[in-house]
Amino acid sequence: MRGLSVKSVADLKAARLVAPDVALDEVAERYAIGITPAVLDLIDPDDPGDPIARQFVPSADELTTTPEERADPIGDLARSPVEGIVHRYPDRVLLKAVHVCPVYCRFCFRREMVGPQGLGTLTAAQLDAAIGYIADRPEIWEVILTGGDPLVLSPRRLRDLMERLAGIQHVKIVRFHTRVPVVEPERIDDEMVAALTASGKTTYLAVHANHPRELTAAAKAGFDRMLAGGIALISQSVLLKGVNDDVETLAALMRGFVENRIRPYYLHHPDLAPGTGHFRVGIEEGQRLVQALRGRISGLCQPVYVLDIPGGYGKADIGAASITGADGCFTVQDWQGEEHEYWSE
Ligand code: SF4
């Protein structure tokens, strides 16, 4: 099985990632499965607590949902004026051209939208409308390509997209959010780097990694290629129970980013996506971990601990004082100073 991608329960069993008698068909019907060869190489199938396996190998726990979970946990649909655009803040938009990924993370906040049965790829007409929306709004300074994973697009299609953004003068920054440099590092070749920078704008790329073992030599080669090509690298990680919810792992991850010239950016509190309760840590625990990082590792290595407020109200820095409350019930302030209730176990 090594060298091939895992895409089904049968593949998982053939790769010895789940026992032959484990029933996962119902999970597989609801949520896509995807593990690339690079990720497979990182998994120790003999370690039942392997932090890489935990992120990608489905489990029956995903069938357990809690009342506060929601299909669209961060409110993308509420803030989508046209297909493929999410417009939450005045100066920036998300552009979601694809809803496919090379891997399918079991904690994914868009798990109801991504995968072969997800929202699919924008049609040519939908992409025209999305680009038109950006072009018509001079206040849009930054376009953030996310999805799905935008780097599943071929370099040719990415180049076409970047060249269209090049023609919109008020857009100054193009940012990509992607798992590809870690889970499919061979895709980060010179052609890909040229495509990512084809807009002539300033290009940022947020590398999504959650455990220091993901920062392999192959991934580093891709980071170096992107940096040499003029792409600024930042990080995004999700705080995940059983993966990185201890100070040692988080410190090694953040230091790993900095050593690879990736500026630590977001540490996300896990979103209320359906069937992901087994990944969620409590907010007080997250704050304790972030606090512990402060005293332990360089200021260069400090991420911002953020919560995406359910309903589409944007991010709040919850490492600081914008969240108050206790005993599972909190009040969190959004960027405009409005308060929202938030429940956490
Ligand atoms: S790569 Fe991102 S969008 Fe895709 S499954 Fe993972 S978290 Fe979700």
Tab-separated table of C-alpha atoms and ligand atoms in Angstrom:
chain	number	residue	atom	x	y	z
A	1	MET	CA	0.000	0.000	0.000
A	2	ARG	CA	2.966	2.337	0.517
A	3	GLY	CA	3.371	4.721	-2.436
A	4	LEU	CA	-0.398	4.828	-3.113
A	5	SER	CA	-3.025	7.154	-1.692
A	6	VAL	CA	-5.589	5.781	0.767
A	7	LYS	CA	-9.143	6.677	-0.246
A	8	SER	CA	-11.452	4.009	1.151
A	9	VAL	CA	-12.058	1.754	4.133
A	10	ALA	CA	-10.594	-1.147	2.145
A	11	ASP	CA	-7.433	0.906	1.522
A	12	LEU	CA	-7.213	1.712	5.255
A	13	LYS	CA	-7.372	-1.980	6.096
A	14	ALA	CA	-4.840	-2.902	3.419
A	15	ALA	CA	-2.448	-0.303	4.877
A	16	ARG	CA	-3.000	-1.744	8.395
A	17	LEU	CA	-4.322	1.620	9.580
A	18	VAL	CA	-7.475	0.034	10.978
A	19	ALA	CA	-8.136	-3.527	12.133
A	20	PRO	CA	-9.949	-5.820	9.677
A	21	ASP	CA	-13.042	-6.079	11.900
A	22	VAL	CA	-13.534	-2.323	12.485
A	23	ALA	CA	-16.789	-1.010	10.951
A	24	LEU	CA	-16.291	2.385	9.293
A	25	ASP	CA	-18.652	2.247	6.308
A	26	GLU	CA	-21.119	4.705	7.853
A	27	VAL	CA	-18.309	7.207	8.553
A	28	ALA	CA	-17.004	6.766	4.996
A	29	GLU	CA	-20.467	7.447	3.575
A	30	ARG	CA	-20.636	10.782	5.408
A	31	TYR	CA	-17.078	12.078	5.200
A	32	ALA	CA	-14.364	11.740	2.569
A	33	ILE	CA	-11.207	9.737	3.251
A	34	GLY	CA	-7.812	10.742	1.859
A	35	ILE	CA	-4.254	10.007	2.942
A	36	THR	CA	-1.335	10.730	0.623
A	37	PRO	CA	1.826	8.581	0.346
A	38	ALA	CA	3.858	11.282	2.147
A	39	VAL	CA	1.478	11.164	5.122
A	40	LEU	CA	1.360	7.380	5.038
A	41	ASP	CA	5.135	7.329	5.395
A	42	LEU	CA	4.833	9.365	8.606
A	43	ILE	CA	2.357	7.033	10.311
A	44	ASP	CA	3.480	4.255	12.606
A	45	PRO	CA	0.672	1.674	12.173
A	46	ASP	CA	1.831	-0.097	15.339
A	47	ASP	CA	1.294	2.993	17.516
A	48	PRO	CA	-2.392	3.245	18.517
A	49	GLY	CA	-1.833	6.859	19.642
A	50	ASP	CA	0.082	8.010	16.571
A	51	PRO	CA	-0.589	11.782	16.247
A	52	ILE	CA	-0.393	11.727	12.453
A	53	ALA	CA	-2.785	8.778	12.118
A	54	ARG	CA	-5.213	10.496	14.489
A	55	GLN	CA	-5.513	13.443	12.098
A	56	PHE	CA	-6.286	11.390	9.000
A	57	VAL	CA	-7.560	7.903	9.887
A	58	PRO	CA	-11.341	7.924	10.385
A	59	SER	CA	-12.905	6.621	13.575
A	60	ALA	CA	-16.378	5.642	14.736
A	61	ASP	CA	-16.239	8.667	17.112
A	62	GLU	CA	-17.117	10.793	14.083
A	63	LEU	CA	-20.668	9.459	14.237
A	64	THR	CA	-21.172	11.088	17.648
A	65	THR	CA	-22.436	14.634	17.331
A	66	THR	CA	-23.161	17.166	20.066
A	67	PRO	CA	-25.966	19.767	20.147
A	68	GLU	CA	-23.629	22.747	19.693
A	69	GLU	CA	-22.010	21.340	16.540
A	70	ARG	CA	-23.108	22.667	13.173
A	71	ALA	CA	-22.649	21.798	9.510
A	72	ASP	CA	-21.221	25.251	8.748
A	73	PRO	CA	-19.399	26.001	12.013
A	74	ILE	CA	-17.753	29.273	11.017
A	75	GLY	CA	-20.695	30.641	9.042
A	76	ASP	CA	-19.239	30.642	5.527
A	77	LEU	CA	-22.665	30.408	3.921
A	78	ALA	CA	-24.031	33.344	5.912
A	79	ARG	CA	-21.245	35.553	4.514
A	80	SER	CA	-21.249	34.347	0.897
A	81	PRO	CA	-22.622	37.004	-1.460
A	82	VAL	CA	-21.784	34.957	-4.586
A	83	GLU	CA	-20.764	31.331	-5.018
A	84	GLY	CA	-17.120	30.802	-4.026
A	85	ILE	CA	-16.708	34.111	-2.136
A	86	VAL	CA	-16.870	34.580	1.640
A	87	HIS	CA	-16.811	38.259	2.618
A	88	ARG	CA	-16.530	38.662	6.386
A	89	TYR	CA	-14.313	41.747	6.742
A	90	PRO	CA	-14.307	44.854	4.546
A	91	ASP	CA	-10.741	44.579	3.226
A	92	ARG	CA	-10.497	40.884	2.375
A	93	VAL	CA	-12.401	37.969	0.891
A	94	LEU	CA	-12.010	34.226	0.760
A	95	LEU	CA	-12.041	32.780	-2.733
A	96	LYS	CA	-12.949	29.091	-2.626
A	97	ALA	CA	-12.323	27.788	-6.132
A	98	VAL	CA	-12.280	24.093	-5.183
A	99	HIS	CA	-13.707	21.907	-2.435
A	100	VAL	CA	-11.323	19.009	-2.919
A	101	CYS	CA	-8.220	18.215	-0.844
A	102	PRO	CA	-5.280	15.818	-1.182
A	103	VAL	CA	-6.019	14.586	2.357
A	104	TYR	CA	-9.189	14.715	4.418
A	105	CYS	CA	-8.521	15.836	7.976
A	106	ARG	CA	-10.890	14.196	10.441
A	107	PHE	CA	-11.352	17.478	12.358
A	108	CYS	CA	-11.990	19.593	9.243
A	109	PHE	CA	-14.153	22.657	9.866
A	110	ARG	CA	-15.519	22.426	6.319
A	111	ARG	CA	-16.046	18.674	6.378
A	112	GLU	CA	-19.651	19.008	5.175
A	113	MET	CA	-18.464	20.997	2.117
A	114	VAL	CA	-15.277	19.217	0.974
A	115	GLY	CA	-14.675	15.894	-0.731
A	116	PRO	CA	-16.023	14.127	-3.801
A	117	GLN	CA	-19.592	14.753	-2.579
A	118	GLY	CA	-18.858	18.306	-1.456
A	119	LEU	CA	-19.514	21.651	-3.112
A	120	GLY	CA	-17.256	20.790	-6.080
A	121	THR	CA	-15.212	23.189	-8.199
A	122	LEU	CA	-16.501	26.557	-9.365
A	123	THR	CA	-17.782	26.526	-12.942
A	124	ALA	CA	-16.266	29.009	-15.400
A	125	ALA	CA	-19.329	31.257	-15.000
A	126	GLN	CA	-19.168	31.088	-11.183
A	127	LEU	CA	-15.463	31.923	-11.239
A	128	ASP	CA	-16.181	34.876	-13.544
A	129	ALA	CA	-18.806	36.116	-11.076
A	130	ALA	CA	-16.451	35.685	-8.116
A	131	ILE	CA	-13.632	37.589	-9.853
A	132	GLY	CA	-16.156	40.228	-10.900
A	133	TYR	CA	-17.258	40.646	-7.283
A	134	ILE	CA	-13.645	41.318	-6.238
A	135	ALA	CA	-12.999	43.650	-9.189
A	136	ASP	CA	-16.094	45.723	-8.366
A	137	ARG	CA	-15.038	46.436	-4.752
A	138	PRO	CA	-12.026	48.738	-4.362
A	139	GLU	CA	-11.958	48.102	-0.602
A	140	ILE	CA	-10.786	44.503	-1.175
A	141	TRP	CA	-7.042	44.603	-0.482
A	142	GLU	CA	-6.428	40.887	0.055
A	143	VAL	CA	-7.725	37.721	-1.614
A	144	ILE	CA	-7.351	34.517	0.388
A	145	LEU	CA	-7.492	31.313	-1.632
A	146	THR	CA	-8.773	28.477	0.458
A	147	GLY	CA	-11.268	25.720	-0.054
A	148	GLY	CA	-10.771	22.762	-0.116
A	149	ASP	CA	-7.117	23.084	-0.912
A	150	PRO	CA	-6.332	25.538	-3.729
A	151	LEU	CA	-3.046	23.794	-4.496
A	152	VAL	CA	-4.855	20.735	-5.848
A	153	LEU	CA	-5.405	22.903	-8.936
A	154	SER	CA	-2.843	22.375	-11.676
A	155	PRO	CA	-0.147	25.041	-12.031
A	156	ARG	CA	-1.748	25.996	-15.350
A	157	ARG	CA	-5.135	26.677	-13.730
A	158	LEU	CA	-3.561	28.478	-10.798
A	159	ARG	CA	-1.564	30.625	-13.188
A	160	ASP	CA	-4.756	31.525	-15.094
A	161	LEU	CA	-6.428	32.503	-11.843
A	162	MET	CA	-3.442	34.568	-10.681
A	163	GLU	CA	-3.252	36.356	-14.014
A	164	ARG	CA	-6.892	37.365	-13.642
A	165	LEU	CA	-6.199	38.756	-10.168
A	166	ALA	CA	-3.187	40.602	-11.609
A	167	GLY	CA	-5.610	42.816	-13.517
A	168	ILE	CA	-7.366	44.027	-10.348
A	169	GLN	CA	-5.347	46.988	-9.167
A	170	HIS	CA	-6.752	47.365	-5.671
A	171	VAL	CA	-5.853	43.763	-4.735
A	172	LYS	CA	-2.353	43.931	-3.274
A	173	ILE	CA	-2.024	40.622	-1.427
A	174	VAL	CA	-2.855	37.071	-2.499
A	175	ARG	CA	-2.769	34.517	0.284
A	176	PHE	CA	-3.052	30.721	-0.033
A	177	HIS	CA	-4.087	28.372	2.754
A	178	THR	CA	-2.911	24.855	2.027
A	179	ARG	CA	-1.893	21.454	3.321
A	180	VAL	CA	-0.066	20.540	0.085
A	181	PRO	CA	3.518	21.554	1.044
A	182	VAL	CA	3.307	19.046	3.909
A	183	VAL	CA	1.109	16.258	2.561
A	184	GLU	CA	2.140	16.300	-1.106
A	185	PRO	CA	5.477	18.147	-1.098
A	186	GLU	CA	6.455	16.928	-4.551
A	187	ARG	CA	3.855	19.303	-6.020
A	188	ILE	CA	5.881	22.329	-4.885
A	189	ASP	CA	8.125	22.483	-7.933
A	190	ASP	CA	9.353	25.477	-9.918
A	191	GLU	CA	6.247	25.460	-12.099
A	192	MET	CA	3.989	25.641	-9.037
A	193	VAL	CA	6.023	28.466	-7.486
A	194	ALA	CA	5.859	30.398	-10.769
A	195	ALA	CA	2.074	29.901	-10.863
A	196	LEU	CA	1.610	31.069	-7.265
A	197	THR	CA	3.480	34.287	-7.969
A	198	ALA	CA	2.039	34.933	-11.446
A	199	SER	CA	-0.233	37.731	-10.220
A	200	GLY	CA	2.775	39.960	-9.540
A	201	LYS	CA	1.127	40.767	-6.188
A	202	THR	CA	2.687	40.011	-2.831
A	203	THR	CA	2.053	36.310	-2.227
A	204	TYR	CA	1.678	34.790	1.224
A	205	LEU	CA	1.192	31.088	1.830
A	206	ALA	CA	-0.123	29.674	5.098
A	207	VAL	CA	1.287	26.196	5.683
A	208	HIS	CA	-1.175	24.003	7.605
A	209	ALA	CA	0.690	21.574	9.912
A	210	ASN	CA	-0.253	20.323	13.360
A	211	HIS	CA	2.632	18.164	14.526
A	212	PRO	CA	6.408	18.699	14.253
A	213	ARG	CA	6.820	15.356	12.463
A	214	GLU	CA	4.965	16.877	9.487
A	215	LEU	CA	7.895	19.230	8.819
A	216	THR	CA	9.953	16.683	6.859
A	217	ALA	CA	13.010	17.149	4.647
A	218	ALA	CA	10.765	16.908	1.568
A	219	ALA	CA	8.474	19.596	2.966
A	220	LYS	CA	11.506	21.758	3.736
A	221	ALA	CA	12.653	21.518	0.121
A	222	GLY	CA	9.284	22.933	-0.932
A	223	PHE	CA	9.434	25.710	1.689
A	224	ASP	CA	12.923	26.666	0.464
A	225	ARG	CA	11.729	26.710	-3.150
A	226	MET	CA	8.792	28.973	-2.290
A	227	LEU	CA	10.916	31.315	-0.190
A	228	ALA	CA	13.494	31.558	-2.986
A	229	GLY	CA	10.636	32.374	-5.360
A	230	GLY	CA	9.565	35.321	-3.204
A	231	ILE	CA	6.617	33.772	-1.347
A	232	ALA	CA	6.282	34.734	2.323
A	233	LEU	CA	5.401	31.774	4.545
A	234	ILE	CA	3.182	31.815	7.616
A	235	SER	CA	1.735	28.932	9.623
A	236	GLN	CA	-1.676	27.728	10.676
A	237	SER	CA	-2.344	24.877	13.069
A	238	VAL	CA	-5.337	23.521	14.906
A	239	LEU	CA	-5.099	22.703	18.599
A	240	LEU	CA	-6.137	19.039	18.657
A	241	LYS	CA	-6.632	16.637	21.532
A	242	GLY	CA	-4.268	13.679	21.176
A	243	VAL	CA	-2.208	15.400	18.478
A	244	ASN	CA	-0.604	18.549	19.862
A	245	ASP	CA	-2.368	19.402	23.143
A	246	ASP	CA	0.801	19.461	25.221
A	247	VAL	CA	3.425	22.167	25.619
A	248	GLU	CA	6.342	20.054	24.351
A	249	THR	CA	4.650	19.235	21.038
A	250	LEU	CA	3.390	22.774	20.463
A	251	ALA	CA	6.817	24.215	21.275
A	252	ALA	CA	8.528	21.808	18.857
A	253	LEU	CA	5.957	22.614	16.151
A	254	MET	CA	6.324	26.386	16.493
A	255	ARG	CA	10.101	26.163	16.633
A	256	GLY	CA	9.999	23.888	13.582
A	257	PHE	CA	8.074	26.542	11.684
A	258	VAL	CA	10.545	29.269	12.624
A	259	GLU	CA	13.532	27.066	11.769
A	260	ASN	CA	11.953	26.648	8.318
A	261	ARG	CA	11.479	30.428	8.016
A	262	ILE	CA	7.703	30.110	8.459
A	263	ARG	CA	6.287	32.809	10.721
A	264	PRO	CA	3.887	31.250	13.283
A	265	TYR	CA	0.490	32.814	12.705
A	266	TYR	CA	-2.703	31.031	13.741
A	267	LEU	CA	-3.290	28.376	16.366
A	268	HIS	CA	-6.999	27.653	15.873
A	269	HIS	CA	-9.269	26.507	18.635
A	270	PRO	CA	-11.033	23.522	17.006
A	271	ASP	CA	-14.331	24.482	15.410
A	272	LEU	CA	-17.709	22.976	16.217
A	273	ALA	CA	-17.766	20.744	13.127
A	274	PRO	CA	-20.012	17.676	13.310
A	275	GLY	CA	-18.474	14.559	14.827
A	276	THR	CA	-15.262	16.249	15.974
A	277	GLY	CA	-15.854	16.419	19.727
A	278	HIS	CA	-13.066	13.889	20.343
A	279	PHE	CA	-10.572	16.477	19.039
A	280	ARG	CA	-11.736	19.453	21.061
A	281	VAL	CA	-9.831	20.705	24.065
A	282	GLY	CA	-11.443	23.123	26.511
A	283	ILE	CA	-10.819	26.840	26.092
A	284	GLU	CA	-9.197	27.146	29.530
A	285	GLU	CA	-6.842	24.309	28.629
A	286	GLY	CA	-5.941	26.019	25.338
A	287	GLN	CA	-5.257	29.283	27.151
A	288	ARG	CA	-3.082	27.451	29.677
A	289	LEU	CA	-1.044	25.881	26.872
A	290	VAL	CA	-0.573	29.168	25.022
A	291	GLN	CA	0.389	30.881	28.262
A	292	ALA	CA	2.947	28.158	28.950
A	293	LEU	CA	4.441	28.664	25.477
A	294	ARG	CA	5.063	32.325	26.247
A	295	GLY	CA	7.551	31.603	28.951
A	296	ARG	CA	9.129	28.681	27.208
A	297	ILE	CA	10.006	29.621	23.635
A	298	SER	CA	11.137	32.698	21.731
A	299	GLY	CA	8.722	35.488	20.878
A	300	LEU	CA	9.307	34.569	17.229
A	301	CYS	CA	7.580	31.259	17.896
A	302	GLN	CA	4.339	32.578	19.420
A	303	PRO	CA	1.142	31.907	17.449
A	304	VAL	CA	-2.089	33.816	17.937
A	305	TYR	CA	-4.671	31.551	19.584
A	306	VAL	CA	-7.920	32.226	17.725
A	307	LEU	CA	-11.527	31.164	17.742
A	308	ASP	CA	-13.701	31.505	14.662
A	309	ILE	CA	-16.927	32.730	16.180
A	310	PRO	CA	-19.825	30.507	15.059
A	311	GLY	CA	-22.222	32.286	12.720
A	312	GLY	CA	-19.620	33.988	10.534
A	313	TYR	CA	-18.572	36.800	12.905
A	314	GLY	CA	-14.857	36.317	12.246
A	315	LYS	CA	-11.913	35.502	14.469
A	316	ALA	CA	-11.279	36.485	18.070
A	317	ASP	CA	-7.932	36.278	19.824
A	318	ILE	CA	-8.837	34.070	22.768
A	319	GLY	CA	-5.358	33.896	24.214
A	320	ALA	CA	-6.109	37.329	25.633
A	321	ALA	CA	-9.037	39.028	27.285
A	322	SER	CA	-11.605	38.934	24.464
A	323	ILE	CA	-13.231	35.868	26.016
A	324	THR	CA	-14.749	35.724	29.470
A	325	GLY	CA	-16.826	33.188	31.340
A	326	ALA	CA	-16.473	29.777	32.943
A	327	ASP	CA	-18.182	26.414	33.441
A	328	GLY	CA	-18.648	25.811	29.734
A	329	CYS	CA	-20.395	29.122	28.943
A	330	PHE	CA	-18.371	32.024	27.584
A	331	THR	CA	-18.890	35.433	26.069
A	332	VAL	CA	-16.577	36.218	23.198
A	333	GLN	CA	-16.109	39.579	21.530
A	334	ASP	CA	-15.809	39.853	17.762
A	335	TRP	CA	-13.616	42.359	15.914
A	336	GLN	CA	-16.382	44.950	16.008
A	337	GLY	CA	-16.816	44.711	19.781
A	338	GLU	CA	-20.077	42.740	19.636
A	339	GLU	CA	-20.513	39.954	22.148
A	340	HIS	CA	-21.531	36.387	21.360
A	341	GLU	CA	-22.198	33.391	23.549
A	342	TYR	CA	-19.970	30.365	23.096
A	343	TRP	CA	-20.263	26.924	24.663
A	344	SER	CA	-17.332	24.642	25.287
A	345	GLU	CA	-17.016	21.429	27.221
B	1	SF4	S1	-6.957	20.220	3.979
B	1	SF4	FE1	-8.137	21.860	5.022
B	1	SF4	S2	-10.104	21.929	3.932
B	1	SF4	FE2	-9.098	19.976	3.406
B	1	SF4	S3	-9.866	18.465	4.859
B	1	SF4	FE3	-7.972	19.305	5.755
B	1	SF4	S4	-8.662	21.017	7.046
B	1	SF4	FE4	-10.352	20.515	5.654
